[in-house]
Short mmCIF file of C-alpha atoms in Angstrom, two decimals:
data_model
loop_
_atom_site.label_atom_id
_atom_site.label_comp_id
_atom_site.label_asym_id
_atom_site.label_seq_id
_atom_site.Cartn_x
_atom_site.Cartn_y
_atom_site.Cartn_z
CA UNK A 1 53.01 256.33 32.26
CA UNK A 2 51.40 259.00 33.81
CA UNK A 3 49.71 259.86 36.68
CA UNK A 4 46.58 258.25 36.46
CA UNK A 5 48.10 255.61 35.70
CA UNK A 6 49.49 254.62 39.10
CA UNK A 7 46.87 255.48 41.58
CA UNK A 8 47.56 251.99 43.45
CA UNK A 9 51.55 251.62 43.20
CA UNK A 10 53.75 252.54 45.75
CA UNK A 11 55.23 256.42 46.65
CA UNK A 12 58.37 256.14 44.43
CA UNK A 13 56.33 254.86 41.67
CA UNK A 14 53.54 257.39 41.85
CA UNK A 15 55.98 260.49 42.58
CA UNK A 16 58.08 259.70 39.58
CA UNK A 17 54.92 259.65 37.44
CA UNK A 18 53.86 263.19 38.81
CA UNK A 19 57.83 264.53 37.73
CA UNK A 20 57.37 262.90 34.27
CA UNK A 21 54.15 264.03 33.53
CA UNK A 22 55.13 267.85 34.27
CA UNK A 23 58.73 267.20 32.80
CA UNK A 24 56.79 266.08 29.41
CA UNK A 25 53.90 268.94 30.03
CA UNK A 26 56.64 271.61 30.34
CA UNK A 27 58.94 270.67 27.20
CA UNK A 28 55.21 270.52 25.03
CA UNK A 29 54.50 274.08 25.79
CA UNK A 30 56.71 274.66 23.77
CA UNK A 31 55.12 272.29 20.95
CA UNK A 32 55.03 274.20 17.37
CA UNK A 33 56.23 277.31 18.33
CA UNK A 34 58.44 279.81 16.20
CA UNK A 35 61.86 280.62 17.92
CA UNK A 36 60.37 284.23 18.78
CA UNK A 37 57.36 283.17 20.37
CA UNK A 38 59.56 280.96 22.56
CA UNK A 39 61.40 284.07 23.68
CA UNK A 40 58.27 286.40 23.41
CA UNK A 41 58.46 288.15 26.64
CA UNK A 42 54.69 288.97 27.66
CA UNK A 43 55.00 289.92 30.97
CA UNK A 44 57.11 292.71 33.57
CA UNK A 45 59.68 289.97 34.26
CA UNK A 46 61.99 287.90 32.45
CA UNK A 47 59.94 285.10 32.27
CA UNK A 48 59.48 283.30 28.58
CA UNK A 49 58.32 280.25 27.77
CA UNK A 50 61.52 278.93 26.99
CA UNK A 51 62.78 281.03 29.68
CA UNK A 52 60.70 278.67 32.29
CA UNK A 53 61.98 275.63 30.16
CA UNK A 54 65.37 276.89 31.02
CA UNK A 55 64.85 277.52 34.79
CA UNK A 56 63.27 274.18 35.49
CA UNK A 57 66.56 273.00 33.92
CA UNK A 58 68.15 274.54 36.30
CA UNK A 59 66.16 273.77 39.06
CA UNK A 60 66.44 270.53 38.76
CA UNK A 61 69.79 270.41 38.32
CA UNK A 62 70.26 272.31 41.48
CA UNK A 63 68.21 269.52 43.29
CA UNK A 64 69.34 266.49 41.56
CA UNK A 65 72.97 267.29 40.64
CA UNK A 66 74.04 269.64 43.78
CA UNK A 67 71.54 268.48 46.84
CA UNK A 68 71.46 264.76 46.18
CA UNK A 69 74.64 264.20 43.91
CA UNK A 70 76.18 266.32 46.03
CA UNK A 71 78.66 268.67 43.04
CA UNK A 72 78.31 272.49 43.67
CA UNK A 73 76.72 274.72 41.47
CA UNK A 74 80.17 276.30 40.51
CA UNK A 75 81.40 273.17 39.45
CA UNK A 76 78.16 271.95 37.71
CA UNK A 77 78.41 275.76 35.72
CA UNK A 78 75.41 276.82 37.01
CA UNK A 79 74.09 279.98 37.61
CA UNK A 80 73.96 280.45 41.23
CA UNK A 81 70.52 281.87 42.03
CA UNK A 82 67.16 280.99 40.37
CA UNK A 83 66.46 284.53 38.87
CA UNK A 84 69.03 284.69 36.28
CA UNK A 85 68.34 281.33 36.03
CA UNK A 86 65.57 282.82 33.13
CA UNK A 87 67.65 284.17 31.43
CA UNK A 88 68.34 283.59 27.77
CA UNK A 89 71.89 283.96 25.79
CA UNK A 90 71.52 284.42 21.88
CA UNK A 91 72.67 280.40 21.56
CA UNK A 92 69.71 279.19 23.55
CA UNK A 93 67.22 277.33 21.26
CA UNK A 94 64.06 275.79 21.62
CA UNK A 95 66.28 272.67 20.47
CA UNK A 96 69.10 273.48 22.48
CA UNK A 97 67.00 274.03 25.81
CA UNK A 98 64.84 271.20 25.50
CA UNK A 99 68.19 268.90 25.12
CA UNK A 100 69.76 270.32 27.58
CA UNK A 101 66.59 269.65 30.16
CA UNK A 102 66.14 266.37 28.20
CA UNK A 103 69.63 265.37 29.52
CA UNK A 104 69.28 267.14 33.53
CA UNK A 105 66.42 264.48 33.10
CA UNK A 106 68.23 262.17 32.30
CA UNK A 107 71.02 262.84 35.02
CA UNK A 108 68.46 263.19 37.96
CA UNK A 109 67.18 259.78 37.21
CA UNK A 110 70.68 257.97 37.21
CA UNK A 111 71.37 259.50 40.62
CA UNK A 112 68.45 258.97 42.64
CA UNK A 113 67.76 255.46 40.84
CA UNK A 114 69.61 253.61 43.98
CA UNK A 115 68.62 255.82 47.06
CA UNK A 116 65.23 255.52 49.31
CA UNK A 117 63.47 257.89 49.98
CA UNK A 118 64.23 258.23 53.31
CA UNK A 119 67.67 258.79 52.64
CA UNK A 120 69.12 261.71 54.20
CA UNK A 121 71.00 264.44 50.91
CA UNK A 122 73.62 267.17 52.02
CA UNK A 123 74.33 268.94 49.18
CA UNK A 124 72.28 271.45 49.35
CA UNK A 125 73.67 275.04 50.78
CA UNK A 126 70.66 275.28 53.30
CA UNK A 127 70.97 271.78 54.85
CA UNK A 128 69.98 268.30 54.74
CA UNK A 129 66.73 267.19 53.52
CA UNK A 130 65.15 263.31 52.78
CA UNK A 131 65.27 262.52 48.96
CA UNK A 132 61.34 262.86 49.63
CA UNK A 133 61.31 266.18 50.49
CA UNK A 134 63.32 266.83 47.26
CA UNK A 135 60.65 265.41 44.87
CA UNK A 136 58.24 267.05 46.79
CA UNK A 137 60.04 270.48 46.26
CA UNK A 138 60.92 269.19 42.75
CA UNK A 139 57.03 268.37 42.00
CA UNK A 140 55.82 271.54 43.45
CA UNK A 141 58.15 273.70 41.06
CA UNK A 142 57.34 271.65 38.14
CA UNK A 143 53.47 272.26 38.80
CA UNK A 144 53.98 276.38 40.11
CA UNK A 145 56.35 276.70 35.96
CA UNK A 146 53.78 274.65 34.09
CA UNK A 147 50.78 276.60 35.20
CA UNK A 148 52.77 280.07 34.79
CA UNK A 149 53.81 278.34 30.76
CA UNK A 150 49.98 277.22 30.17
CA UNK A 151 49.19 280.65 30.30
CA UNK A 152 51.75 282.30 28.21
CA UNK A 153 51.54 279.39 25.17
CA UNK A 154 48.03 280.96 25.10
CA UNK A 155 48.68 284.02 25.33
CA UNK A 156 51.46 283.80 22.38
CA UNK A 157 49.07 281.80 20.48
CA UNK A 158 45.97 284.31 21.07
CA UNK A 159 48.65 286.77 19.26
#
């Protein structure tokens, strides 16, 4: 269901529409792509597309896992700050990475299923927040990594 699909239904409905329709739109930028272009590096930074793939990973499980669930990023294995959050090790596949953010997916749904979105999370190391305001943040990350991945599939594909 995306989007456009839910003009009508209520907040939770519509928001979770938004997160699954950039969840999806992120994973098929990857779509047909050779193992290098994934990991074609095309600009100053470290950013790749399978690079972003593995960041929004991250991010999510940062928001999901430590702000709402409420486990620390040490004990979740996670990097601790979003730049090296990018970066790839010589095990990360397009197959690995998209399982990996296949199952964060997966985990963020089973632990915000039950909670409101008014519902006050502490997790997070800069304070409490509504569950809201983390799909907002959530959304708006999704949306800033898919536009940043729309332009590097076409710039690996203009190659």
């Amino acid at each position: 269901m995306g989007s456009f699909d839910v003009p009508l239904d209520d907040e939770r409905t519509q928001l979770d529409a938004f997160i699954e329709e950039y969840r999806s739109a992120i994973e098929l930028t990857l779509d047909c792509l050779t193992e290098e272009q994934a990991r074609r590096q095309l600009v100053p930074s470290a950013t790749t597309l399978l690079g972003l793939l593995k960041h929004v990973t991250w991010m999510q499980r940062v928001w999901f896992e430590e702000c709402v669930g409420g486990t620390s990023r040490q004990e979740l294995g996670l990097v601790q700050g979003p730049d090296t959050s990018f970066q790839l090790s010589d095990d990360d596949t397009v197959a690995s990475v998209t399982a990996a953010h296949r199952q964060a997916c997966a985990t963020a749904r089973t632990t915000i299923a039950d909670l409101p979105l008014d519902s006050v999370v502490t997790g997070h190391r800069t304070g409490p927040r509504t569950l809201r305001w983390v799909y907002l943040q959530v959304l708006r990350e999704l949306a800033h990594h898919c536009g940043h991945a729309d332009i590097l599939r076409e710039q690996v594909l203009a190659d």
